[in-house]
Short mmCIF file of C-alpha atoms in Angstrom, two decimals:
data_model
loop_
_atom_site.label_atom_id
_atom_site.label_comp_id
_atom_site.label_asym_id
_atom_site.label_seq_id
_atom_site.Cartn_x
_atom_site.Cartn_y
_atom_site.Cartn_z
CA GLY A 65 142.26 129.62 48.81
CA SER A 66 141.42 126.07 47.77
CA THR A 67 142.93 122.68 48.52
CA ASN A 68 142.16 118.98 48.00
CA ILE A 69 141.63 116.74 51.05
CA SER A 70 142.46 113.05 50.41
CA ALA A 71 142.06 109.88 52.47
CA SER A 72 143.56 106.45 51.61
CA LEU A 73 143.19 102.96 53.11
CA GLY A 74 144.36 99.67 51.59
CA GLY A 75 144.82 101.08 48.13
CA ILE A 76 141.40 102.74 48.12
CA SER A 77 141.28 106.50 48.24
CA GLY A 78 138.87 109.36 48.03
CA SER A 79 139.18 113.12 47.92
CA THR A 80 137.21 116.31 48.15
CA SER A 81 137.96 119.96 47.61
CA LEU A 82 137.94 122.54 50.40
CA THR A 83 137.66 126.25 49.74
CA VAL A 84 138.52 128.72 52.50
CA SER A 85 137.08 132.15 51.93
CA ALA A 86 137.85 135.33 53.85
CA PRO A 87 135.01 136.68 56.01
CA SER A 88 133.19 139.58 54.40
CA LEU A 89 132.59 143.02 55.89
CA VAL A 90 128.99 143.32 57.06
CA SER A 91 128.90 146.53 59.13
CA ILE A 92 131.00 149.27 60.72
CA SER A 93 130.61 151.19 63.97
CA VAL A 94 132.03 154.58 64.92
CA THR A 95 133.28 155.31 68.43
CA PRO A 96 133.22 157.28 70.64
CA VAL A 97 129.50 158.03 70.48
CA GLY A 98 127.49 160.97 71.75
CA LEU A 99 130.46 163.02 72.96
CA THR A 100 130.14 166.57 74.27
CA LEU A 101 133.43 168.52 74.07
CA GLY A 102 134.83 172.00 74.47
CA ILE A 103 136.36 174.14 71.73
CA GLY A 104 139.93 173.53 70.56
CA ILE A 105 140.12 169.79 71.27
CA ASN A 106 141.45 167.10 68.94
CA GLN A 107 139.48 163.85 69.30
CA GLN A 108 140.36 160.52 67.69
CA TYR A 109 137.41 158.60 66.20
CA VAL A 110 137.68 154.90 65.34
CA ALA A 111 135.75 152.82 62.80
CA THR A 112 135.38 149.18 63.84
CA ALA A 113 134.48 146.56 61.24
CA THR A 114 132.28 143.55 61.96
CA TYR A 115 132.73 140.57 59.63
CA SER A 116 130.47 137.73 58.51
CA ASP A 117 132.07 135.30 60.98
CA GLY A 118 131.20 137.62 63.90
CA SER A 119 134.77 138.85 64.41
CA SER A 120 135.63 142.53 64.60
CA ALA A 121 138.68 144.71 64.03
CA ASP A 122 139.50 148.42 64.06
CA LEU A 123 140.04 149.75 60.54
CA THR A 124 143.33 151.57 60.02
CA SER A 125 142.93 152.48 56.34
CA GLY A 126 140.37 152.87 53.58
CA VAL A 127 137.85 154.77 55.70
CA ALA A 128 136.38 158.06 54.42
CA TRP A 129 135.58 160.48 57.26
CA THR A 130 133.23 163.48 57.05
CA SER A 131 131.74 166.08 59.38
CA SER A 132 128.27 167.40 58.55
CA SER A 133 129.21 170.85 59.88
CA SER A 134 132.85 171.79 59.46
CA SER A 135 132.10 175.11 61.17
CA VAL A 136 131.50 173.12 64.37
CA ALA A 137 134.21 170.44 63.96
CA THR A 138 136.51 169.33 61.18
CA ILE A 139 137.81 165.79 60.69
CA ASN A 140 140.88 164.59 58.81
CA SER A 141 141.51 161.41 56.82
CA SER A 142 142.80 159.64 59.95
CA GLY A 143 139.58 160.24 61.89
CA VAL A 144 140.90 163.03 64.13
CA THR A 145 138.35 165.78 64.72
CA THR A 146 139.15 169.33 65.78
CA THR A 147 136.36 171.22 67.55
CA VAL A 148 135.95 174.74 66.17
CA ALA A 149 132.78 176.38 67.56
CA ALA A 150 129.73 175.63 69.68
CA GLY A 151 127.08 173.55 67.94
CA GLN A 152 126.39 170.00 66.83
CA THR A 153 127.75 167.92 63.96
CA THR A 154 127.47 164.36 62.71
CA ILE A 155 130.71 162.42 62.23
CA THR A 156 130.39 159.79 59.48
CA ALA A 157 132.72 156.93 58.52
CA SER A 158 132.22 155.18 55.15
CA ILE A 159 133.84 152.17 53.51
CA SER A 160 132.71 149.73 50.79
CA GLY A 161 129.19 151.14 50.74
CA LEU A 162 128.78 150.85 54.52
CA ASN A 163 128.64 153.75 56.94
CA ASP A 164 127.97 154.67 60.55
CA THR A 165 127.63 157.95 62.40
CA SER A 166 128.23 159.56 65.77
CA THR A 167 126.83 162.85 67.01
CA LEU A 168 129.35 165.34 68.42
CA THR A 169 128.15 168.28 70.51
CA VAL A 170 130.54 171.19 71.04
CA VAL A 171 129.91 173.56 73.96
CA ALA A 172 131.20 177.12 74.29
CA ALA A 173 134.18 176.21 76.47
CA GLN A 174 137.48 177.57 75.15
CA LEU A 175 140.86 175.94 75.72
CA VAL A 176 142.96 178.55 77.53
CA SER A 177 146.10 176.71 78.65
CA ILE A 178 147.94 173.39 78.50
CA ALA A 179 149.97 171.85 81.31
CA VAL A 180 152.63 169.32 80.25
CA SER A 181 153.81 166.77 82.79
CA PRO A 182 156.27 165.97 84.10
CA ALA A 183 157.16 169.68 83.96
CA VAL A 184 160.89 169.13 84.59
CA GLN A 185 162.59 165.79 83.94
CA SER A 186 166.07 164.36 83.48
CA ILE A 187 166.95 161.17 81.55
CA SER A 188 170.09 159.62 80.14
CA ALA A 189 170.87 159.44 76.44
CA GLY A 190 169.20 156.50 74.70
CA THR A 191 166.30 156.24 77.15
CA THR A 192 162.74 157.55 76.95
CA GLN A 193 160.26 159.69 78.87
CA ALA A 194 156.49 159.81 78.30
CA PHE A 195 154.79 163.21 78.53
CA THR A 196 151.08 164.01 78.92
CA ALA A 197 149.12 167.19 78.25
CA VAL A 198 146.13 168.42 80.26
CA GLY A 199 144.07 171.33 78.96
CA SER A 200 142.31 173.92 81.10
CA PHE A 201 139.14 175.58 79.76
CA ASP A 202 137.42 178.86 80.51
CA ASP A 203 134.42 177.06 82.04
CA GLY A 204 136.52 175.65 84.90
CA SER A 205 136.97 172.21 83.32
CA THR A 206 140.14 170.25 82.60
CA GLN A 207 140.77 167.43 80.15
CA LEU A 208 143.58 165.08 79.19
CA LEU A 209 144.45 165.92 75.58
CA PRO A 210 145.53 162.70 73.80
CA SER A 211 145.72 164.20 70.30
CA VAL A 212 147.94 167.27 70.71
CA THR A 213 150.89 168.02 68.42
CA TRP A 214 154.21 167.33 70.13
CA SER A 215 157.54 168.98 69.26
CA SER A 216 161.06 169.38 70.62
CA SER A 217 163.09 172.57 70.54
CA LEU A 218 166.30 170.58 69.97
CA ASN A 219 165.99 167.27 68.12
CA SER A 220 169.73 166.79 68.58
CA VAL A 221 169.06 166.56 72.33
CA ALA A 222 165.63 164.90 72.45
CA ALA A 223 163.16 163.73 69.83
CA VAL A 224 159.46 163.35 70.64
CA ASP A 225 156.90 161.27 68.74
CA ALA A 226 153.21 161.85 68.09
CA THR A 227 152.21 160.20 71.38
CA GLY A 228 154.42 162.39 73.58
CA LEU A 229 157.19 159.80 74.04
CA ALA A 230 160.56 161.58 74.09
CA THR A 231 163.88 159.85 73.40
CA GLY A 232 167.19 161.21 74.68
CA VAL A 233 169.56 161.69 71.74
CA GLY A 234 172.44 163.83 73.04
CA THR A 235 173.38 165.74 76.15
CA GLY A 236 171.70 169.08 76.80
CA THR A 237 168.28 170.50 77.61
CA ALA A 238 165.31 170.62 75.24
CA THR A 239 161.88 172.17 75.58
CA ILE A 240 159.06 169.72 74.90
CA THR A 241 155.92 171.46 73.59
CA ALA A 242 152.33 170.27 73.30
CA THR A 243 150.10 172.30 70.95
CA SER A 244 146.38 172.25 70.29
CA GLY A 245 145.18 174.92 67.89
CA SER A 246 146.73 178.21 69.03
CA VAL A 247 147.31 177.04 72.62
CA SER A 248 150.49 175.36 73.80
CA GLY A 249 152.28 174.26 76.95
CA THR A 250 155.87 173.24 77.63
CA ALA A 251 158.10 171.07 79.80
CA SER A 252 161.87 170.93 80.23
CA LEU A 253 163.79 167.72 79.48
CA THR A 254 167.49 167.40 80.32
CA VAL A 255 169.48 164.58 78.73
CA THR A 256 172.60 163.56 80.65
CA ALA A 257 175.71 161.58 79.72
CA ALA A 258 175.13 159.08 82.55
CA THR A 259 175.72 155.47 81.54
CA LEU A 260 173.74 152.42 82.55
CA VAL A 261 175.35 150.40 85.34
CA SER A 262 172.73 147.79 86.22
CA ILE A 263 169.15 146.64 85.55
CA ALA A 264 166.57 145.28 87.97
CA VAL A 265 163.70 143.22 86.52
CA THR A 266 160.43 142.96 88.46
CA PRO A 267 158.44 141.03 89.51
CA ALA A 268 161.18 138.60 90.56
CA SER A 269 160.74 134.82 90.43
CA SER A 270 157.01 134.94 89.75
CA SER A 271 154.42 132.48 88.46
CA MET A 272 151.34 132.67 86.26
CA ALA A 273 148.60 130.41 84.95
CA VAL A 274 148.34 129.24 81.34
CA GLY A 275 146.46 131.74 79.16
CA THR A 276 147.25 134.88 81.17
CA THR A 277 149.56 137.87 80.83
CA LYS A 278 152.08 139.47 83.18
CA GLN A 279 153.75 142.86 82.86
CA PHE A 280 157.48 143.02 83.61
CA THR A 281 159.33 146.24 84.43
CA ALA A 282 163.00 147.08 83.93
CA THR A 283 164.53 149.73 86.21
CA GLY A 284 167.98 151.03 85.33
CA THR A 285 170.60 152.41 87.72
CA PHE A 286 173.00 154.87 86.08
CA SER A 287 176.55 156.07 86.74
CA ASP A 288 175.26 159.25 88.40
CA SER A 289 173.26 157.08 90.90
CA SER A 290 169.96 158.04 89.28
CA THR A 291 167.31 155.41 88.51
CA GLN A 292 164.88 155.30 85.60
CA ASP A 293 162.14 153.08 84.20
CA ILE A 294 163.70 151.68 81.01
CA THR A 295 161.01 149.08 80.22
CA ALA A 296 160.33 150.63 76.82
CA VAL A 297 163.94 150.69 75.59
CA VAL A 298 165.41 147.37 76.75
CA VAL A 299 165.31 144.23 74.59
CA TRP A 300 163.10 141.57 76.19
CA THR A 301 163.60 137.85 75.62
CA SER A 302 162.21 134.59 76.96
CA SER A 303 164.52 131.56 77.16
CA SER A 304 161.59 129.20 76.51
CA PRO A 305 158.93 130.69 74.21
CA ALA A 306 157.11 127.35 74.42
CA ALA A 307 156.31 128.21 78.05
CA ALA A 308 155.87 131.99 77.73
CA THR A 309 156.54 134.68 75.15
CA ILE A 310 157.30 138.32 75.92
CA SER A 311 156.58 141.44 73.86
CA ALA A 312 158.85 144.40 73.17
CA GLN A 313 156.98 146.25 75.93
CA GLY A 314 157.71 143.58 78.57
CA LEU A 315 154.28 141.92 78.53
CA ALA A 316 154.61 138.15 78.99
CA SER A 317 151.95 135.75 77.66
CA SER A 318 151.91 132.21 79.02
CA VAL A 319 151.62 129.39 76.49
CA ALA A 320 152.07 126.09 78.35
CA THR A 321 153.15 124.68 81.71
CA GLY A 322 156.88 125.04 82.27
CA SER A 323 159.62 127.47 83.26
CA THR A 324 161.44 130.23 81.44
CA THR A 325 163.94 132.98 82.12
CA ILE A 326 162.88 136.53 81.29
CA THR A 327 165.80 138.78 80.34
CA ALA A 328 166.02 142.54 79.80
CA ALA A 329 169.09 143.82 77.94
CA PHE A 330 170.36 147.30 77.10
CA GLY A 331 173.67 147.30 75.28
CA SER A 332 176.04 145.07 77.24
CA VAL A 333 174.02 145.34 80.48
CA ASN A 334 171.34 142.77 81.23
CA ALA A 335 169.35 141.20 84.05
CA SER A 336 166.94 138.31 84.29
CA THR A 337 164.34 136.64 86.49
CA GLY A 338 162.59 133.31 86.56
CA LEU A 339 159.00 132.78 85.47
CA THR A 340 157.01 129.61 86.13
CA VAL A 341 153.85 128.76 84.22
CA SER A 342 151.71 126.65 86.54
CA THR A 343 149.45 123.73 85.67
CA ALA A 344 146.36 125.87 86.37
CA HIS A 345 144.26 126.35 83.23
CA LEU A 346 141.27 128.45 82.29
CA VAL A 347 137.92 126.74 82.93
CA SER A 348 135.36 129.54 82.61
CA ILE A 349 134.92 133.21 81.69
CA THR A 350 132.48 135.67 83.25
CA VAL A 351 131.50 138.77 81.29
CA ALA A 352 130.59 141.88 83.29
CA PRO A 353 128.41 143.82 83.68
CA ALA A 354 125.80 141.04 83.46
CA ASN A 355 122.76 141.63 81.24
CA PRO A 356 123.04 145.44 81.06
CA ARG A 357 120.77 147.85 79.22
CA ILE A 358 121.96 150.92 77.32
CA ALA A 359 120.29 153.50 75.12
CA LYS A 360 120.71 153.54 71.34
CA GLY A 361 123.73 155.58 70.37
CA THR A 362 125.59 155.03 73.65
CA SER A 363 128.41 152.69 74.64
CA ILE A 364 129.31 150.32 77.46
CA LYS A 365 132.64 148.71 78.44
CA PHE A 366 132.63 144.96 79.12
CA THR A 367 135.34 143.06 81.00
CA ALA A 368 136.21 139.35 80.96
CA THR A 369 137.22 137.58 84.18
CA GLY A 370 138.63 134.06 84.01
CA THR A 371 138.30 131.33 86.63
CA PHE A 372 141.11 128.75 86.66
CA SER A 373 141.34 125.10 87.64
CA ASP A 374 143.03 125.99 90.94
CA GLY A 375 140.15 128.30 91.90
CA SER A 376 142.02 131.52 91.19
CA VAL A 377 140.46 134.34 89.15
CA ALA A 378 142.11 136.89 86.86
CA THR A 379 141.23 139.65 84.40
CA ASN A 380 144.63 139.56 82.63
CA LEU A 381 143.56 136.93 80.11
CA SER A 382 145.77 136.46 77.06
CA GLY A 383 144.32 136.86 73.57
CA VAL A 384 140.73 137.72 74.52
CA SER A 385 138.44 138.16 71.50
CA TRP A 386 134.99 139.74 71.56
CA LYS A 387 131.96 139.03 69.35
CA SER A 388 128.38 140.25 69.07
CA SER A 389 125.65 137.86 67.92
CA LYS A 390 123.81 140.76 66.24
CA PRO A 391 126.25 143.48 65.17
CA ASN A 392 123.40 145.40 63.52
CA ILE A 393 121.96 145.89 67.04
CA ALA A 394 125.18 146.19 69.05
CA SER A 395 128.76 145.99 67.81
CA VAL A 396 131.76 145.31 70.05
CA ARG A 397 135.40 146.29 69.65
CA GLY A 398 138.41 144.17 70.50
CA SER A 399 138.75 146.13 73.75
CA GLY A 400 135.28 145.01 74.91
CA LEU A 401 133.67 148.39 74.18
CA ALA A 402 130.13 147.80 72.82
CA HIS A 403 128.07 150.35 70.91
CA GLY A 404 124.26 150.26 70.77
CA LYS A 405 123.10 150.85 67.19
CA LYS A 406 119.35 150.17 67.34
CA GLY A 407 116.74 148.69 69.66
CA GLY A 408 116.92 144.96 70.44
CA THR A 409 119.10 142.40 72.22
CA ALA A 410 122.48 140.90 71.35
CA THR A 411 124.70 138.31 72.98
CA ILE A 412 128.17 139.64 73.77
CA THR A 413 130.78 136.86 73.96
CA ALA A 414 134.38 136.89 75.21
CA SER A 415 136.66 134.00 74.23
CA ALA A 416 140.19 133.02 75.26
CA SER A 417 142.16 129.76 75.21
CA GLY A 418 139.16 127.88 73.78
CA VAL A 419 136.88 129.00 76.64
CA SER A 420 133.95 131.43 76.22
CA GLY A 421 131.57 133.43 78.39
CA ASN A 422 128.71 135.72 77.43
CA THR A 423 126.05 138.10 78.57
CA THR A 424 122.96 139.71 77.00
CA LEU A 425 123.02 143.38 76.07
CA THR A 426 119.69 145.13 75.63
CA VAL A 427 119.64 148.30 73.55
CA GLY A 428 116.72 150.65 74.21
CA THR A 429 115.18 153.05 71.72
CA GLY A 430 114.73 156.01 74.07
CA THR A 431 116.33 159.43 73.71
CA LEU A 432 117.87 161.45 76.53
CA VAL A 433 115.28 163.73 78.16
CA SER A 434 116.88 164.75 81.49
CA LEU A 435 120.12 164.61 83.43
CA VAL A 436 120.74 164.54 87.19
CA VAL A 437 124.10 165.26 88.84
CA THR A 438 124.86 163.54 92.15
CA PRO A 439 125.70 164.27 94.89
CA SER A 440 123.54 167.37 94.55
CA ALA A 441 125.07 169.55 97.29
CA PRO A 442 128.29 168.11 98.72
CA THR A 443 130.79 169.84 101.02
CA ALA A 444 134.50 169.14 100.69
CA ALA A 445 137.73 170.45 102.18
CA ALA A 446 140.19 172.52 100.16
CA GLY A 447 142.95 170.32 98.78
CA THR A 448 140.70 167.27 98.38
CA THR A 449 138.63 165.89 95.51
CA GLN A 450 134.91 165.28 95.00
CA LEU A 451 133.54 162.80 92.47
CA PHE A 452 130.28 163.60 90.64
CA VAL A 453 128.10 161.26 88.55
CA ALA A 454 125.73 162.17 85.71
CA THR A 455 122.67 159.93 85.34
CA GLY A 456 120.49 160.31 82.27
CA THR A 457 116.79 159.48 82.01
CA PHE A 458 115.57 158.42 78.58
CA SER A 459 112.19 158.70 76.86
CA ASP A 460 111.53 154.97 77.35
CA GLY A 461 111.85 155.40 81.13
CA SER A 462 115.30 153.81 81.40
CA THR A 463 118.25 155.40 83.20
CA GLN A 464 121.96 155.17 82.48
CA ASP A 465 125.26 156.50 83.81
CA ILE A 466 126.40 159.04 81.20
CA THR A 467 129.30 160.53 83.18
CA LEU A 468 131.86 159.69 80.49
CA ASN A 469 129.81 161.15 77.61
CA SER A 470 129.05 164.44 79.38
CA HIS A 471 131.01 167.68 79.36
CA TRP A 472 131.65 168.88 82.92
CA SER A 473 132.09 172.48 84.03
CA SER A 474 132.66 174.55 87.17
CA SER A 475 131.30 178.10 87.54
CA SER A 476 134.31 179.11 89.69
CA ALA A 477 137.68 177.62 88.76
CA SER A 478 139.26 179.37 91.75
CA VAL A 479 137.02 177.28 94.02
CA ALA A 480 137.15 174.02 92.05
CA THR A 481 138.06 172.67 88.63
CA ILE A 482 136.50 169.50 87.24
CA ALA A 483 137.87 166.87 84.85
CA ASN A 484 136.36 165.49 81.65
CA ALA A 485 137.06 162.09 80.06
CA PRO A 486 139.43 160.47 79.25
CA SER A 487 140.70 161.51 82.69
CA VAL A 488 138.50 160.66 85.70
CA ALA A 489 135.34 162.32 84.35
CA GLY A 490 133.37 164.22 86.98
CA LEU A 491 136.27 164.44 89.46
CA ALA A 492 136.48 167.93 90.98
CA ASN A 493 139.70 169.30 92.48
CA CYS A 494 138.78 171.54 95.41
CA ASN A 495 141.12 174.55 95.41
CA ASN A 496 139.86 177.27 97.77
CA ALA A 497 136.95 178.01 100.10
CA GLY A 498 133.72 179.09 98.40
CA THR A 499 130.92 177.66 96.28
CA SER A 500 130.81 176.57 92.66
CA THR A 501 128.05 175.27 90.43
CA ILE A 502 129.10 171.99 88.86
CA GLY A 503 127.45 171.38 85.49
CA ALA A 504 127.12 168.37 83.20
CA ASN A 505 126.04 168.69 79.56
CA SER A 506 125.24 165.70 77.34
CA GLY A 507 124.09 166.62 73.85
CA GLY A 508 122.52 169.85 75.11
CA ILE A 509 120.71 168.22 78.06
CA THR A 510 122.10 169.67 81.29
CA GLY A 511 122.09 169.17 85.05
CA THR A 512 123.83 170.90 87.96
CA ALA A 513 124.98 170.44 91.54
CA LEU A 514 126.29 172.94 94.13
CA LEU A 515 129.77 172.25 95.55
CA THR A 516 130.83 173.96 98.77
CA VAL A 517 134.55 174.03 99.56
CA GLN A 518 135.59 174.81 103.12
#
């Protein structure tokens, strides 16, 4: 909008007009990039806008999504893809004449079962329980499935939302089901009539520096002597928001030096603890990794670490914002995830509480030509785990860790299964004695290692 700015002194005055215009959209970026997935997986894609003032934000509406090959993967209006058959497709997001793409490779790995955890759980009415779903595939791989369809057999007992968070409604037992395509898995949730007796808030009597965050937890004790994490259902308050505020999820953000009382309440039951905001203030920010290099079409996660006036360091900075000096070369999301769009360099900056830190990101122009899995021939005991790493070599001679973007497989699931992102990608669970070939596939480029389980 517009306003007039006036100044007066001794009967003499002057004025000028000031117009504030909203930043314009200059580019968008699609993430994740370069994924390789199995068949029957739902994957959420996100379009991030970069504006003329260098700020960025994830777009929640107005984006048109398309898949170049719907026989390989379909995508809905919310950006959720469903992998259908082996092959490759290009996912495109478009808005206001701007667009960006991401290549999705689908390998011939079929989802065969889903395990829902916790498998058996009991909660009291009015409280919540989060469920997760892990899929097992016919190539010996496993994967956390964040975009399954959740349902409850008895909504009068327990309701479950799209994220797998169940809420106890009435006494009884309900079956919680996670479905992806034609495959589903279940868990049992019992809702009791137990009533809340007391709440314990942790951490107790803690302190924090200005410009940081602290997570509080509320644990309830019920009339049947059971205990339960009730952080998500209590009402959180701060007695002095000028010192620190607290979110509905129990995350406190310090504002200024002082003291406040943090209270968690559920019905007529409540508990509190003291929180002191110290005089320490943020003096510098370090962005890591420092001066990295990535290939075009790949991503890297940056973190911001703050150093405070008392010499302490912390990564839990409040209100961190991220910017790229050249979003046409590399864009960055609010989470610090940067995406290389074309060859060149860009300065990635993190800012919080008026303090900034930066690093230089170099984006190469090479394409992936080979992949090496390490360690190449490890031996592990049954019942333990073995972590593998996929390193890609690109046509410009550069190398990069591509563990997260690769699809992992095991030739013998009875010997070992192996996880894909967003779980701990490349982590093998050693089940029984024998050998298994561990494979990594990134966009059709593959590499293997031989795992021996004793």
